[in-house]
Short mmCIF file of C-alpha atoms in Angstrom, two decimals:
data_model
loop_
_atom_site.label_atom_id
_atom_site.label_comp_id
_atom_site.label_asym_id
_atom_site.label_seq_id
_atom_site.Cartn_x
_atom_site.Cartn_y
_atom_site.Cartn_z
CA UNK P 1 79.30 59.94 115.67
CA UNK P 2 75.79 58.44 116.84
CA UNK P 3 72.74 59.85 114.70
CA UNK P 4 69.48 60.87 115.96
CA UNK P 5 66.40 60.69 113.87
CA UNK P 6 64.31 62.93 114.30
CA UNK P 7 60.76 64.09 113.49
CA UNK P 8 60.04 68.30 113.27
CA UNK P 9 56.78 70.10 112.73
CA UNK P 10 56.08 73.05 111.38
CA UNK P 11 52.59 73.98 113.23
CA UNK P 12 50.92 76.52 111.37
CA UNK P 13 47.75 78.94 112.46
CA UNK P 14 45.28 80.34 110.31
CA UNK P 15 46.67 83.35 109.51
CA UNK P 16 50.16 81.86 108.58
CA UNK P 17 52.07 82.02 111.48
CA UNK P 18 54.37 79.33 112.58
CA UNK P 19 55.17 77.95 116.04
CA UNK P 20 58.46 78.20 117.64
CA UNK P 21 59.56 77.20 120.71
CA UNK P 22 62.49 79.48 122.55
CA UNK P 23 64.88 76.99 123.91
CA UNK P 24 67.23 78.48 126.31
CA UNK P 25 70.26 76.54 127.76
CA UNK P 26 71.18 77.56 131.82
CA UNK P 27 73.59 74.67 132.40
CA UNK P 28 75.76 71.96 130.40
CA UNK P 29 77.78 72.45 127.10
CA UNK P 30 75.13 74.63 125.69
CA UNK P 31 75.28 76.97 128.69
CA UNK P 32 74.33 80.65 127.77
CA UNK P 33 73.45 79.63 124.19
CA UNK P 34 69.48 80.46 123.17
CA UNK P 35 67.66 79.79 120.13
CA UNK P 36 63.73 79.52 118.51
CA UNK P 37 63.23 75.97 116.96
CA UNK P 38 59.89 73.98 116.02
CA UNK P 39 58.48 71.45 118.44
CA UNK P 40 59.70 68.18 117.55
CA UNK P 41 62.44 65.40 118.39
CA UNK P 42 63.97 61.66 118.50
CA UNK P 43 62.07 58.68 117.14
CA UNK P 44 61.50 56.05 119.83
CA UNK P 45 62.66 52.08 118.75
CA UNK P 46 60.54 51.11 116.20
CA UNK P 47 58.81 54.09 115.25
CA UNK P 48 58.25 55.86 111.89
CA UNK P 49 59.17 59.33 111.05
CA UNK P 50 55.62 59.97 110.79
CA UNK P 51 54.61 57.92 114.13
CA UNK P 52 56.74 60.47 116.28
CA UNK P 53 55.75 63.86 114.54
CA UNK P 54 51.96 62.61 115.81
CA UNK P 55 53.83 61.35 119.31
CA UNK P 56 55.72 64.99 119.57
CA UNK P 57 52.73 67.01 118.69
CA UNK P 58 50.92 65.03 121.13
CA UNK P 59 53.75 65.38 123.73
CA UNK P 60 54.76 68.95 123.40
CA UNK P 61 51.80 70.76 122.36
CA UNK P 62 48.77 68.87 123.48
CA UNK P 63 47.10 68.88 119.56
CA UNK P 64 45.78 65.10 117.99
CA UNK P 65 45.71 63.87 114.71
CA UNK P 66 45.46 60.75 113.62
CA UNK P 67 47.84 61.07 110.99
CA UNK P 68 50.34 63.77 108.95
CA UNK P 69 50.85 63.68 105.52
CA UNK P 70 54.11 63.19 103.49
CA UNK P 71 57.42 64.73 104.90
CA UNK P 72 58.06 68.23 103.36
CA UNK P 73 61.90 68.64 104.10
CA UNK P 74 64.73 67.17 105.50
CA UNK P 75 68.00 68.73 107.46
CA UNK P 76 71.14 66.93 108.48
CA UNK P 77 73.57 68.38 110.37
CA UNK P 78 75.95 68.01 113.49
CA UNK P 79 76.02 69.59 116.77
CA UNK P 80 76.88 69.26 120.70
CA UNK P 81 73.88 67.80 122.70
CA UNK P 82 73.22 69.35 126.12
CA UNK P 83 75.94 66.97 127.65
CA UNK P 84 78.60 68.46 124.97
CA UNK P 85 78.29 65.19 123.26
CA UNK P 86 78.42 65.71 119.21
CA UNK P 87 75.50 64.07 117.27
CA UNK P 88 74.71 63.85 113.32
CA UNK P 89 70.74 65.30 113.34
CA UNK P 90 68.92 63.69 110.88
CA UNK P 91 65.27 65.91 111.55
CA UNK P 92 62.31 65.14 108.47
CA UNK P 93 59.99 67.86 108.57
CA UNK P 94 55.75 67.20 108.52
CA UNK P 95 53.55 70.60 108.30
CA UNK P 96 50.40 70.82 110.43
CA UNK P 97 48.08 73.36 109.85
CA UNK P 98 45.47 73.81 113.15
CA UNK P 99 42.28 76.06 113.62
CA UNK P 100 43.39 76.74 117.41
CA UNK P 101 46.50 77.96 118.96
CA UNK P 102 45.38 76.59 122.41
CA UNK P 103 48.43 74.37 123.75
CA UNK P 104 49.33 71.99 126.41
CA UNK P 105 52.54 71.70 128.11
CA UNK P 106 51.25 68.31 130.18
CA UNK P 107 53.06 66.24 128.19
CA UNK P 108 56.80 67.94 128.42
CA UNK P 109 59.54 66.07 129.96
CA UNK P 110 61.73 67.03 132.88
CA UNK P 111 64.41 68.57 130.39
CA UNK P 112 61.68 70.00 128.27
CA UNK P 113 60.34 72.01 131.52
CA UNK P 114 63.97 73.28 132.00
CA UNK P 115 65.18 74.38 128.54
CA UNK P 116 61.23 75.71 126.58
CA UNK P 117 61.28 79.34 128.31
CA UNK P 118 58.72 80.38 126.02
CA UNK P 119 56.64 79.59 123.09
CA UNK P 120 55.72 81.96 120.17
CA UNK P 121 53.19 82.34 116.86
CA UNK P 122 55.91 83.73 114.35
CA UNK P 123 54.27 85.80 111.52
CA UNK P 124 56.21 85.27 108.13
CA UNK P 125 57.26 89.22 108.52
CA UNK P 126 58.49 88.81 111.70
CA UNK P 127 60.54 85.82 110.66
CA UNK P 128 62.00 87.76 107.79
CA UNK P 129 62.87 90.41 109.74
CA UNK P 130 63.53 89.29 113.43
CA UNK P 131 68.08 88.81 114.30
CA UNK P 132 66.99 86.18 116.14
CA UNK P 133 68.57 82.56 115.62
CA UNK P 134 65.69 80.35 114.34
CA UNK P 135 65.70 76.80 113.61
CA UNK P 136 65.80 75.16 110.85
CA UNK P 137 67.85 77.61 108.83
CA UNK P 138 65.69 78.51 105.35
CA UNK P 139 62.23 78.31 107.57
CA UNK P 140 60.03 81.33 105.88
CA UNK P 141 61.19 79.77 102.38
CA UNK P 142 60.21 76.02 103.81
CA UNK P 143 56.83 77.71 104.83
CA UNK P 144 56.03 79.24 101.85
CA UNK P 145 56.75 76.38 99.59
CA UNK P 146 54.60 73.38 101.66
CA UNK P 147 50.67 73.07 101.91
CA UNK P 148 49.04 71.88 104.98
CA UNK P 149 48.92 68.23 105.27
CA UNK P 150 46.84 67.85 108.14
CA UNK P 151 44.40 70.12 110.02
CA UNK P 152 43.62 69.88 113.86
#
C-alpha cells in the first residue's frame, strides 16, 4: 500500500479556537461522505515535515512564518483516496497559534476548490460537543495538551 507523508496544522486563534476545514466529497469513491479536518497535506520530493506545514499554511490559508516548531503528534492510519485508491497516512502534526483569522484561499488547488465547502473557527466546547466527524480523532485532547510553537 503506497504511504503518504503528510504535514497537519492545528491553527489556533486567540481565544482557543481551532481551524477546520469542511471537506465534502460530490464525486469519486468518497462520494456523499463529509467531514471537518485541519488544513494540511503531502510532502513534496525532498521536503521536510516541517518545510510543508510552512508550504500548506502558505498554500491553503494565506498565513507566513518562517518557521514551526517541533511536531506535537503523529497519526497513521489507512483509507480510500478520492480515486478509491487505499493509502497508509502518515500526517505529523505542527501547532500555529496566529493573532488574525483573516485567510486566503489564492493558493488552493483545483481539487482543493472542489472538495473545502467551508471553513470554520471551532471553540473547544463546540468540539466537545458537536456529532460532527472531525479529523484527527482525539483533537480537543491534542489541543489542550500542545503550546503554540509559532505565532503569525
Amino acid at each position: 500500500m503506497p504511504a503518504r507523508p503528510s504535514a497537519r496544522l492545528l491553527v489556533v486563534d486567540p481565544l482557543g479556537c481551532v481551524l477546520l476545514f469542511h471537506f465534502v466529497f460530490r464525486r469519486g469513491a468518497l462520494a456523499g461522505t463529509h467531514w471537518w479536518a485541519t488544513p494540511g497535506g503531502r510532502l513534496e520530493e525532498g521536503e521536510s515535515f516541517a518545510e510543508a506545514a510552512i508550504r500548506e499554511l502558505r498554500e491553503e490559508t494565506g498565513l507566513v512564518v518562517p518557521s514551526v516548531g517541533a511536531e506535537v503528534a503523529r497519526r497513521e492510519f489507512h483509507m480510500r483516496t478520492v480515486k478509491g485508491d487505499p493509502i497508509a497516512f502518515d500526517e505529523h502534526y505542527f501547532r500555529i497559534d496566529v493573532r488574525d483569522r483573516v485567510l486566503s484561499r489564492d493558493g488552493w488547488t483545483e481539487l482543493e476548490r472542489e472538495i473545502l465547502a467551508e471553513h470554520r473557527w471551532w471553540s473547544q466546547a463546540e468540539l466537545a460537543a458537536t456529532a460532527e466527524t472531525i479529523h484527527p480523532e482525539g483533537l480537543l485532547d491534542l489541543l489542550r495538551a500542545t503550546r503554540n510553537s509559532a505565532t503569525v
